[in-house]
Amino acid sequence: MAVKKIGKQTLIFENKPGVSAWAAVVGPMEGQGPLGPFYDMIMPDSLCDQNSWEKAEQKMMQYSIELALEKVNRLPWEMDFLLSGDLLNQIITANFSARMLGAPFFGLYGACSTLAEGMILAGVLVDGGYGDTIGVASCSHHDTAERQLRFPTEMGIQRGQTAQWTVTGGGAYLVQAQGPGVRMTCATVGKVVDYGIKNASDMGSAMAPAALDTIQVHLEDTGRTIGDYDYVITGDLGFQGYDALRMLMRERRMPEDNLTDCGMYVYAGSQDTHSGASGSGCSAIVMGPRFFREMAQWPQKRLLFAGTGALLSPLSSFQGESIPGIAHAIAFEWAEGGADL
Amino acid sequence: MAVKKIGKQTLIFENKPGVSAWAAVVGPMEGQGPLGPFYDMIMPDSLCDQNSWEKAEQKMMQYSIELALEKVNRLPWEMDFLLSGDLLNQIITANFSARMLGAPFFGLYGACSTLAEGMILAGVLVDGGYGDTIGVASCSHHDTAERQLRFPTEMGIQRGQTAQWTVTGGGAYLVQAQGPGVRMTCATVGKVVDYGIKNASDMGSAMAPAALDTIQVHLEDTGRTIGDYDYVITGDLGFQGYDALRMLMRERRMPEDNLTDCGMYVYAGSQDTHSGASGSGCSAIVMGPRFFREMAQWPQKRLLFAGTGALLSPLSSFQGESIPGIAHAIAFEWAEGGADL
């Protein structure tokens, strides 16, 4: 049997599963951001014809999956499996979306790293031959997340400069065996890393050490250097966390020229979101519309996506705990006609 | 490539991954139940030397994983991956346990179906050759779950006769490639099924339709009959849900003689828990101590374990939603010396 794991944490996808389609559904504020023209659907308001924000969030996830499937002419029940998650307690967005779609379902919780976690598991399922069309979806909604994890938005609490703005948006990705395009070649599964940060308004700094750990392990396991990638893209550290990660990398004499972060692409500077975007929908509405789209135009690109998650819970914070972080990394490469990479 | 998926929802594990070790850590009330002698550790009280129930729950999960690893002479960081989950918001039990153990981590949320969900994904990882020691753990704590999902236990609310008692306990299982013993041969991944039940004190009835659906699909996909299994074991429907499932099966003229449920094994009748046990720790402290132990004594046994989960959330319930259910089924068979099954 071919080697499918190298080093301590890295999986090798020998059949290089493809990301054959994706779709993103966002709220009005995200629609006005720089990536606005590249989203599949922009909701007219934050309720999306529903009577609660939670139900609007569920619709966003459902629509994103349906829209991605449309692009490959598939119906929801033709997915072999659906893997999805969100930020809400008991991942209700994912559960109720799965109820609407009728596909065999694995529920995940990885906070903002959920997209990366789901894509790795989908990659394993396709690479191992257990299915040929797997849906992966991740979603968040500003108003549902704020009232659950911080303060209800109606309170009008002033946000700190280090706080990120939770994205109202969701993205779905289809992992399939065949076809040219974006392919997954290997992935590094992250450990939980905790530097003791307790400030729920600075989740970027809480996640940066996990991103560093996973990127370092990925390079050690694969023998690659950062320069082997055109971009190293973290999940959603935001501007504050991006600076923290650059500092940590400089300390270790790692080059950080091609480092970037999903949280810096969603909003324009004029939208005044302080440290940028976050939420489990953040990387989901950036990876496809921004990076996979660029790969299709300049196929020589090779990306490392390190999806980061802050494992924040109000309950553990009330009990004095810090905010642990996690990051999962996936290498994406372009294949013309499915040739070897 | 060999066929690894049959029918709509069933995975075939051609290398038949083994469940090489397990351990269960429980609270004092569970320790006094019929399976008491077979648990690895019984905590003296519900706090387990911690200053909150949530921290006690985290210790139970951590100890169960460490104890299972001890049985195969492995250390926590020698696990290729850890897959785990629990009932608490943001799965803090699993996240903080993973922080203590330092293994690459996938966080799952499947309510009481988490053990089955994790074992299926661990089976895929081992069967596909992506790792050779995978930990799967699931845990619940009566007092943390009650105050989060129903009423704080200090309120002394009178429980209905259809209510189950959330287990204080956790179990860990190691999935490994080699060795004789309990082997996983195939698994059916469940869809979310919802018959519109809204009563949070009757989760057994909310889950029974999902169990029925997954068992039916499993039999269709594999061409097997219920009689091919010595036991068909549902996750934790409790007495009420067990009766509901038997009724649904009789309506469909399915035999239900060898049907049983994890929720009926944890407490003695004199412990007055009404409809039996539930919680994501329930099947985790029953499958090994009760059923895998029996397989070791009477190796001809072939089991179908259908882990069930009620995807209950206080938030969606407050917004008028019903309680969807899910069930994932795994076939376990015994192998002497690793021979073909």
XYZ file of C-alpha atoms in Angstrom:
682
model
C 0.000 0.000 0.000
C 1.279 3.454 -0.859
C 2.352 5.718 1.977
C -0.639 7.829 2.943
C 0.756 9.506 6.015
C 4.102 11.213 6.373
C 5.672 12.670 9.479
C 3.491 13.125 12.491
C 0.368 14.833 11.178
C 0.284 14.924 7.387
C -1.984 12.883 5.100
C -1.080 12.244 1.479
C -3.941 12.145 -1.016
C -2.459 9.872 -3.674
C -5.473 10.230 -5.976
C -5.552 14.011 -5.546
C -9.272 14.642 -5.034
C -10.602 17.651 -6.909
C -12.601 20.619 -5.703
C -15.005 20.599 -8.619
C -17.403 23.387 -7.661
C -18.159 25.888 -4.955
C -20.754 28.516 -4.159
C -20.979 31.350 -1.652
C -24.088 33.051 -0.255
C -23.570 36.230 1.772
C -25.305 39.059 3.582
C -25.648 42.619 2.258
C -22.541 43.991 4.012
C -20.345 41.214 2.585
C -21.950 41.817 -0.817
C -20.658 45.400 -0.703
C -17.116 44.201 0.021
C -14.331 43.757 -2.534
C -15.357 40.169 -3.378
C -19.015 41.163 -3.955
C -18.998 40.461 -7.711
C -17.831 36.891 -7.139
C -20.508 35.655 -4.757
C -23.322 33.466 -6.061
C -26.074 35.089 -4.025
C -26.303 38.245 -1.934
C -29.227 38.335 0.495
C -31.193 41.598 0.478
C -31.124 41.772 4.279
C -29.859 39.786 7.236
C -33.141 37.874 7.653
C -33.347 36.395 4.153
C -37.179 36.144 4.280
C -37.069 34.200 7.554
C -38.378 35.212 10.973
C -35.105 34.767 12.853
C -31.418 35.227 12.120
C -30.798 31.571 12.971
C -33.259 30.481 10.290
C -31.652 32.899 7.824
C -28.277 31.307 8.567
C -29.752 27.871 7.879
C -31.052 29.062 4.507
C -27.637 30.491 3.576
C -25.979 27.125 4.175
C -28.695 25.239 2.321
C -28.621 27.591 -0.679
C -24.828 27.482 -0.906
C -24.880 23.676 -1.086
C -27.703 23.648 -3.641
C -25.945 26.250 -5.794
C -22.649 24.354 -5.758
C -24.438 21.137 -6.726
C -26.216 22.903 -9.595
C -22.832 23.713 -11.124
C -22.082 19.998 -11.527
C -25.698 19.056 -12.336
C -26.284 17.120 -9.165
C -29.208 17.025 -6.762
C -28.751 17.143 -2.977
C -29.585 13.463 -2.421
C -26.952 12.524 -5.009
C -24.180 13.587 -2.618
C -22.505 10.544 -1.113
C -21.987 12.450 2.108
C -22.352 15.936 3.497
C -19.897 17.230 6.092
C -20.726 20.557 7.653
C -20.669 22.734 10.713
C -21.151 26.254 12.004
C -20.669 28.353 15.137
C -24.057 27.895 16.780
C -24.660 25.705 19.813
C -25.408 22.119 18.744
C -24.491 23.199 15.169
C -28.177 23.788 14.391
C -27.402 25.474 11.066
C -25.718 22.318 9.796
C -28.249 19.910 11.335
C -31.292 21.673 9.936
C -29.641 22.123 6.528
C -28.909 18.383 6.445
C -32.566 17.762 7.305
C -33.615 19.847 4.276
C -31.136 18.196 1.902
C -31.551 14.515 2.813
C -27.911 13.455 2.362
C -25.975 11.132 4.711
C -24.457 13.573 7.171
C -21.417 14.001 9.398
C -21.710 16.968 11.793
C -18.466 18.782 12.631
C -17.430 21.406 15.133
C -14.152 23.183 14.525
C -15.257 26.820 14.941
C -13.717 28.798 12.063
C -11.541 25.798 11.078
C -14.643 23.780 10.140
C -14.210 24.237 6.376
C -10.643 22.913 6.486
C -11.599 20.045 8.827
C -14.475 19.044 6.535
C -12.385 19.260 3.364
C -9.695 17.013 4.852
C -12.251 14.360 5.818
C -13.956 14.705 2.423
C -10.535 14.317 0.809
C -9.947 11.097 2.759
C -13.375 9.730 1.742
C -12.845 10.482 -1.970
C -9.155 9.571 -2.043
C -9.870 6.266 -0.306
C -12.657 5.440 -2.766
C -15.561 5.631 -0.304
C -17.553 8.125 -2.363
C -17.286 10.327 -5.407
C -19.303 13.429 -4.577
C -18.894 14.861 -1.102
C -20.311 18.196 0.015
C -18.506 20.351 2.565
C -20.151 23.473 3.949
C -19.468 26.037 6.625
C -21.451 29.094 7.590
C -21.800 31.927 10.091
C -24.130 34.874 10.678
C -22.997 38.069 12.372
C -26.104 38.548 14.494
C -26.518 34.926 15.631
C -22.848 34.608 16.529
C -22.615 37.913 18.374
C -25.607 37.225 20.587
C -24.439 33.716 21.355
C -20.717 34.286 21.854
C -20.374 37.955 22.854
C -23.200 40.502 23.164
C -26.574 40.793 21.403
C -26.106 43.249 18.552
C -29.115 45.266 19.773
C -27.051 46.300 22.827
C -24.781 48.369 20.609
C -21.654 47.491 22.622
C -18.590 49.320 21.324
C -16.189 46.844 19.772
C -12.465 46.871 20.451
C -9.958 47.603 17.694
C -8.628 44.031 17.894
C -12.087 42.497 17.359
C -13.035 40.908 14.077
C -16.427 41.147 12.413
C -18.205 37.786 12.170
C -19.121 37.198 8.550
C -22.740 36.751 7.480
C -22.161 34.189 4.799
C -21.653 30.575 3.943
C -19.810 28.572 1.361
C -20.093 25.048 0.040
C -17.428 23.031 -1.771
C -17.789 19.771 -3.664
C -14.954 17.292 -3.439
C -14.988 14.861 -6.367
C -12.568 12.335 -7.788
C -12.419 13.291 -11.431
C -11.658 16.285 -13.588
C -9.095 19.023 -14.027
C -8.960 21.993 -11.724
C -8.158 22.545 -8.071
C -6.824 19.350 -6.489
C -5.990 18.455 -2.885
C -2.546 16.867 -2.632
C -1.868 16.640 1.094
C -3.166 17.927 4.406
C -1.834 18.481 7.911
C -4.279 17.864 10.760
C -3.777 20.287 13.616
C -3.374 19.885 17.352
C -5.097 22.122 19.892
C -2.636 24.885 20.833
C -3.185 27.342 23.676
C -0.928 30.278 24.578
C -3.280 31.348 27.380
C -5.058 34.221 25.660
C -8.413 35.024 27.297
C -9.604 38.086 25.387
C -12.683 37.183 23.316
C -12.151 40.437 21.402
C -8.771 39.290 20.142
C -9.355 35.842 18.716
C -6.764 36.422 15.994
C -3.967 36.407 18.575
C -5.510 33.318 20.218
C -5.408 31.430 16.888
C -2.025 32.606 15.571
C 0.023 30.085 17.633
C -2.076 27.201 16.268
C -1.541 28.453 12.706
C 2.192 28.652 13.327
C 2.298 25.128 14.778
C 0.401 23.552 11.878
C 2.381 25.407 9.190
C 5.670 24.414 10.851
C 4.633 20.773 11.174
C 3.413 20.779 7.562
C 6.784 21.998 6.295
C 8.692 19.501 8.467
C 6.453 16.578 7.477
C 6.581 17.311 3.738
C 10.125 18.660 3.469
C 8.733 21.697 1.672
C 9.552 25.337 2.295
C 7.175 28.264 2.483
C 8.577 29.355 -0.880
C 7.117 26.204 -2.463
C 3.713 27.839 -2.109
C 2.515 30.908 -3.991
C 0.306 31.742 -1.033
C 0.104 30.510 2.532
C -3.428 31.501 3.524
C -4.561 31.363 7.118
C -8.246 30.820 7.947
C -9.290 34.040 9.586
C -6.735 35.600 11.873
C -7.740 39.088 10.772
C -5.265 41.975 10.719
C -4.370 41.620 14.410
C -3.788 37.864 14.240
C -1.938 38.197 10.929
C 0.512 40.578 12.596
C 0.856 38.201 15.557
C 1.606 35.275 13.236
C 4.161 37.297 11.247
C 5.890 38.196 14.488
C 5.962 34.540 15.605
C 7.346 33.504 12.206
C 10.038 36.175 12.196
C 11.150 34.999 15.643
C 11.690 31.561 14.091
C 13.406 33.032 11.018
C 10.656 31.764 8.732
C 10.036 33.856 5.603
C 6.575 35.365 5.642
C 6.392 37.207 2.304
C 3.628 35.145 0.755
C 1.594 34.860 3.950
C -1.948 36.186 3.760
C -5.260 35.722 5.604
C -8.882 35.193 4.576
C -10.042 37.700 7.187
C -8.378 40.564 5.260
C -10.338 40.076 1.994
C -14.018 40.340 2.927
C -14.518 43.984 3.861
C -13.273 47.255 2.433
C -11.331 49.539 4.771
C -14.228 51.999 4.628
C -16.550 49.403 6.173
C -14.777 49.912 9.502
C -14.716 46.327 10.744
C -11.578 46.923 12.800
C -9.457 43.738 12.618
C -11.196 42.264 9.549
C -13.488 39.296 9.109
C -13.937 36.064 11.038
C -16.507 33.346 11.591
C -16.832 29.874 10.164
C -18.269 31.403 6.999
C -15.192 33.603 6.474
C -12.768 31.214 4.793
C -15.767 29.562 3.101
C -16.615 32.769 1.211
C -12.974 33.632 0.474
C -11.207 30.432 -0.633
C -13.371 29.840 -3.714
C -14.326 33.371 -4.783
C -10.814 34.769 -4.217
C -8.183 32.021 -4.406
C -9.563 29.083 -6.399
C -10.817 31.597 -8.958
C -7.277 32.993 -9.254
C -5.891 29.462 -9.665
C -8.207 28.943 -12.632
C -6.722 32.050 -14.255
C -3.068 31.436 -13.354
C -2.916 27.649 -13.093
C 0.651 27.483 -11.840
C -0.462 28.521 -8.371
C 0.118 26.240 -5.437
C -1.647 27.204 -2.216
C -1.422 26.167 1.401
C -4.685 26.904 3.203
C -4.407 26.780 7.003
C -7.963 27.064 8.319
C -7.844 28.369 11.871
C -10.403 28.055 14.654
C -10.710 29.717 18.068
C -12.316 27.160 20.358
C -14.039 29.872 22.377
C -16.984 29.055 24.575
C -18.718 31.558 26.861
C -19.133 28.774 29.433
C -15.451 27.851 29.658
C -14.499 31.553 29.601
C -16.827 32.206 32.571
C -15.004 29.400 34.373
C -11.665 31.144 33.845
C -10.394 29.144 30.891
C -8.333 30.585 28.058
C -9.200 30.290 24.348
C -7.475 27.337 22.673
C -6.839 27.454 18.939
C -6.562 24.870 16.191
C -5.487 24.976 12.539
C -5.741 22.406 9.756
C -3.716 22.899 6.561
C -4.467 21.674 3.041
C -2.228 21.965 -0.027
C -4.163 22.844 -3.178
C -2.576 22.528 -6.629
C -3.880 22.962 -10.142
C -4.150 20.043 -12.545
C -4.820 20.358 -16.278
C -6.867 17.398 -17.425
C -6.197 15.460 -14.259
C -2.487 14.917 -14.994
C -0.040 14.106 -12.218
C 1.000 17.068 -10.173
C -10.132 -0.538 -6.829
C -12.369 -2.668 -4.613
C -15.927 -1.509 -4.038
C -15.959 0.542 -0.854
C -19.495 1.833 -0.959
C -22.642 -0.164 -1.608
C -26.175 1.090 -2.005
C -26.877 4.657 -1.019
C -25.289 5.046 2.392
C -23.110 2.075 3.320
C -19.315 1.982 3.465
C -17.398 -1.279 3.199
C -14.229 -1.604 5.284
C -12.282 -4.082 3.202
C -9.399 -4.251 5.686
C -11.778 -4.642 8.633
C -10.250 -2.228 11.167
C -10.124 -3.574 14.700
C -11.334 -2.068 17.952
C -8.246 -3.002 19.927
C -9.000 -1.435 23.299
C -11.559 0.613 25.139
C -11.992 2.210 28.549
C -14.924 3.738 30.407
C -14.884 6.285 33.242
C -18.176 6.933 35.039
C -19.834 8.782 37.905
C -20.903 7.191 41.190
C -24.505 6.509 40.141
C -23.400 4.688 36.982
C -20.854 2.790 39.073
C -23.725 1.406 41.161
C -25.541 0.187 38.036
C -25.434 -3.340 36.608
C -22.303 -2.678 34.529
C -20.415 -1.244 37.538
C -17.862 -4.081 37.760
C -16.824 -3.564 34.138
C -15.903 0.119 34.201
C -12.245 1.145 34.346
C -12.720 4.010 36.788
C -15.606 5.152 38.987
C -15.344 8.726 40.218
C -16.055 9.175 43.944
C -18.376 12.107 43.241
C -19.678 14.132 40.326
C -16.898 16.736 40.603
C -13.915 14.397 40.285
C -11.613 16.746 42.248
C -12.434 19.667 39.950
C -14.212 22.921 40.797
C -16.942 22.627 38.168
C -18.949 19.835 36.584
C -17.697 20.900 33.162
C -14.099 20.429 34.259
C -15.020 17.043 35.760
C -16.494 16.028 32.408
C -13.265 17.046 30.674
C -11.255 14.876 33.081
C -13.544 11.874 32.432
C -12.917 12.096 28.697
C -9.188 12.577 29.149
C -8.853 9.664 31.602
C -10.892 7.330 29.378
C -8.571 8.009 26.436
C -5.434 7.615 28.564
C -6.717 4.348 30.077
C -7.594 2.892 26.666
C -4.128 3.816 25.361
C -2.457 2.187 28.381
C -4.030 -1.130 27.391
C -2.094 -1.125 24.104
C 1.006 0.506 25.603
C 0.659 3.762 23.728
C 1.044 7.363 24.822
C -1.453 10.075 23.869
C 0.831 11.742 21.311
C 1.306 8.375 19.603
C -2.288 8.472 18.352
C -2.389 9.316 14.663
C -5.634 11.196 15.212
C -8.210 11.781 17.893
C -11.890 12.167 16.965
C -14.212 13.189 19.752
C -17.239 15.137 20.816
C -19.729 15.715 23.602
C -23.013 17.489 24.334
C -21.694 20.829 25.561
C -21.831 24.032 23.556
C -18.723 24.334 21.351
C -17.816 20.762 22.449
C -15.576 22.150 25.174
C -15.096 18.714 26.763
C -13.539 17.387 23.567
C -11.557 20.559 22.783
C -9.975 20.846 26.218
C -9.253 17.094 26.334
C -7.495 17.377 22.981
C -5.485 20.287 24.396
C -4.316 18.061 27.280
C -3.463 15.091 25.047
C -1.634 16.812 22.183
C -2.888 14.586 19.347
C -4.038 15.812 15.900
C -7.732 16.386 16.460
C -11.042 16.320 14.588
C -13.954 17.766 16.619
C -17.368 16.209 16.011
C -20.913 17.063 16.986
C -23.508 14.325 16.634
C -25.183 14.552 20.057
C -25.560 10.975 21.349
C -24.543 9.558 17.937
C -21.041 11.010 18.306
C -19.391 7.695 19.204
C -20.789 5.994 16.085
C -19.917 8.985 13.881
C -16.366 9.017 15.215
C -15.890 5.271 14.849
C -17.029 5.371 11.209
C -14.561 8.152 10.382
C -11.817 6.356 12.332
C -12.672 3.203 10.402
C -12.280 5.072 7.105
C -8.916 6.512 8.209
C -7.524 3.115 9.270
C -9.135 1.123 6.452
C -7.809 3.577 3.879
C -4.296 3.418 5.323
C -4.113 6.997 6.633
C -3.201 5.985 10.170
C -2.860 2.967 12.413
C -3.946 4.144 15.852
C -6.987 6.371 16.020
C -8.709 7.371 19.245
C -12.472 7.933 19.381
C -14.103 9.328 22.507
C -17.505 10.525 23.587
C -18.659 11.804 26.952
C -21.511 13.396 28.875
C -22.175 14.589 32.421
C -25.623 14.614 33.954
C -25.310 17.972 35.652
C -23.644 19.867 32.803
C -26.125 18.543 30.242
C -29.222 19.186 32.347
C -28.335 22.790 33.065
C -27.439 23.460 29.457
C -30.240 21.604 27.656
C -33.124 21.445 30.171
C -33.101 22.787 33.761
C -30.281 23.251 36.282
C -30.343 20.200 38.555
C -30.430 22.491 41.618
C -33.980 23.506 40.637
C -35.219 20.007 41.427
C -37.703 20.000 38.532
C -39.804 16.841 38.508
C -38.897 14.764 35.476
C -41.498 13.160 33.219
C -41.780 9.383 32.931
C -40.635 9.522 29.295
C -37.433 11.411 30.175
C -34.073 9.667 30.137
C -31.260 10.256 32.615
C -28.160 11.776 31.031
C -25.214 9.554 31.842
C -22.230 10.882 33.781
C -19.554 8.949 31.972
C -17.291 8.719 29.006
C -15.741 6.023 26.906
C -12.797 5.873 24.541
C -12.160 3.320 21.796
C -8.990 2.689 19.813
C -9.354 1.759 16.179
C -6.267 -0.046 14.889
C -5.421 -2.050 11.793
C -3.970 -5.209 13.242
C -4.887 -7.981 15.638
C -7.709 -10.366 16.442
C -10.812 -9.202 18.220
C -13.695 -6.902 17.423
C -13.557 -5.760 13.798
C -15.583 -3.187 11.852
C -16.830 -4.638 8.567
C -19.232 -2.029 7.211
C -21.101 1.079 8.288
C -24.209 2.986 7.227
C -24.051 6.769 7.542
C -27.391 8.248 8.585
C -29.531 11.051 7.252
C -31.260 13.596 9.485
C -34.827 12.364 10.076
C -37.545 14.425 11.743
C -41.069 13.246 12.583
C -41.925 16.587 14.195
C -41.543 15.652 17.855
C -40.982 18.707 20.066
C -40.939 17.249 23.582
C -37.445 17.566 25.071
C -38.522 15.076 27.741
C -39.111 12.366 25.151
C -35.978 12.273 23.049
C -36.261 8.510 22.594
C -39.344 8.960 20.439
C -37.640 11.779 18.529
C -34.706 9.484 17.671
C -36.586 6.248 16.935
C -37.532 7.221 13.333
C -33.867 7.947 12.538
C -32.852 4.557 13.961
C -35.513 2.865 11.842
C -34.380 4.683 8.702
C -30.712 3.803 9.142
C -31.395 0.146 10.042
C -33.692 -0.219 7.015
C -31.181 1.389 4.653
C -28.405 -0.777 6.118
C -30.341 -3.977 5.419
C -31.268 -2.826 1.889
C -27.719 -1.720 1.067
C -26.077 -4.918 2.356
C -28.773 -7.451 1.459
C -28.660 -8.686 5.041
C -31.593 -9.412 7.344
C -31.984 -8.495 10.981
C -31.508 -12.203 11.746
C -27.946 -11.970 10.407
C -27.079 -10.063 13.580
C -27.071 -11.508 17.094
C -27.931 -8.068 18.389
C -29.161 -4.872 16.792
C -28.224 -2.250 19.387
C -29.545 1.278 19.168
C -27.575 4.141 20.688
C -29.744 5.394 23.497
C -33.446 5.422 22.796
C -34.225 4.389 26.362
C -37.307 2.321 27.241
C -39.728 4.814 25.664
C -37.826 5.119 22.391
C -37.184 1.374 22.293
C -40.946 0.778 22.427
C -41.494 3.421 19.731
C -38.912 1.772 17.468
C -40.407 -1.704 18.019
C -43.811 -0.302 17.069
C -42.400 1.289 13.880
C -40.654 -1.979 12.984
C -43.767 -4.087 13.569
C -45.729 -1.761 11.274
C -43.182 -2.589 8.563
C -43.253 -6.338 9.394
C -39.607 -6.258 10.450
C -38.648 -8.830 13.116
C -37.512 -7.127 16.301
C -36.550 -10.045 18.566
C -32.862 -9.255 18.807
C -33.333 -5.504 19.074
C -31.925 -3.878 22.184
C -30.789 -0.437 23.338
C -27.774 0.946 25.204
C -30.049 3.147 27.325
C -31.537 0.078 29.052
C -28.245 -1.269 30.447
C -26.785 1.520 32.567
C -29.112 1.791 35.578
C -30.900 -0.736 37.766
C -34.698 -0.450 37.965
C -34.325 0.587 41.610
C -32.352 3.667 40.545
C -35.589 5.200 39.247
C -34.286 6.866 36.106
C -37.658 6.569 34.330
C -36.950 5.882 30.645
C -33.331 4.739 31.114
C -30.031 6.327 30.168
C -29.024 8.785 27.460
C -26.271 11.255 26.656
C -23.285 11.027 24.389
C -21.509 9.027 27.085
C -24.260 6.394 27.178
C -23.345 4.160 24.246
C -19.676 4.887 25.006
C -19.922 3.220 28.445
C -22.133 0.360 27.188
C -20.701 -0.874 23.863
C -17.329 -1.956 25.277
C -18.193 -2.975 28.854
C -21.372 -4.829 27.835
C -21.215 -5.914 24.191
C -17.583 -6.110 23.061
C -16.821 -7.943 26.308
C -19.539 -10.494 25.448
C -18.084 -10.888 21.945
C -14.732 -11.798 23.491
C -16.448 -14.577 25.437
C -18.740 -15.852 22.649
C -16.796 -14.943 19.527
C -19.525 -15.947 17.071
C -21.433 -12.769 17.822
C -22.151 -10.312 15.058
C -23.519 -6.935 16.166
C -25.122 -3.993 14.454
C -24.677 -0.846 16.533
C -26.946 2.035 15.473
C -25.790 5.051 17.469
C -28.645 7.539 17.687
C -28.564 11.272 18.323
C -31.294 13.812 19.100
C -30.201 17.073 17.509
C -31.907 19.101 20.233
C -30.977 22.708 20.806
C -32.703 24.993 23.314
C -32.331 27.834 20.801
C -34.099 26.093 17.910
C -36.743 24.756 20.314
C -37.452 28.302 21.563
C -37.939 29.267 17.909
C -40.602 26.575 17.488
C -38.505 23.908 15.795
C -38.920 20.176 16.344
C -36.117 17.805 17.378
C -34.458 16.096 14.395
C -32.750 12.747 14.904
C -29.851 10.949 13.267
C -28.449 7.418 13.516
C -25.234 5.886 12.193
C -24.873 2.089 12.090
C -21.716 -0.017 12.279
C -21.429 -3.795 11.877
C -18.991 -5.371 14.344
C -17.780 -8.943 13.917
C -15.239 -11.072 15.750
C -12.027 -12.238 14.107
C -9.692 -14.882 15.540
C -6.132 -14.027 14.636
C -7.188 -11.499 12.038
C -8.632 -14.079 9.619
C -11.172 -13.112 6.996
C -14.681 -12.669 8.299
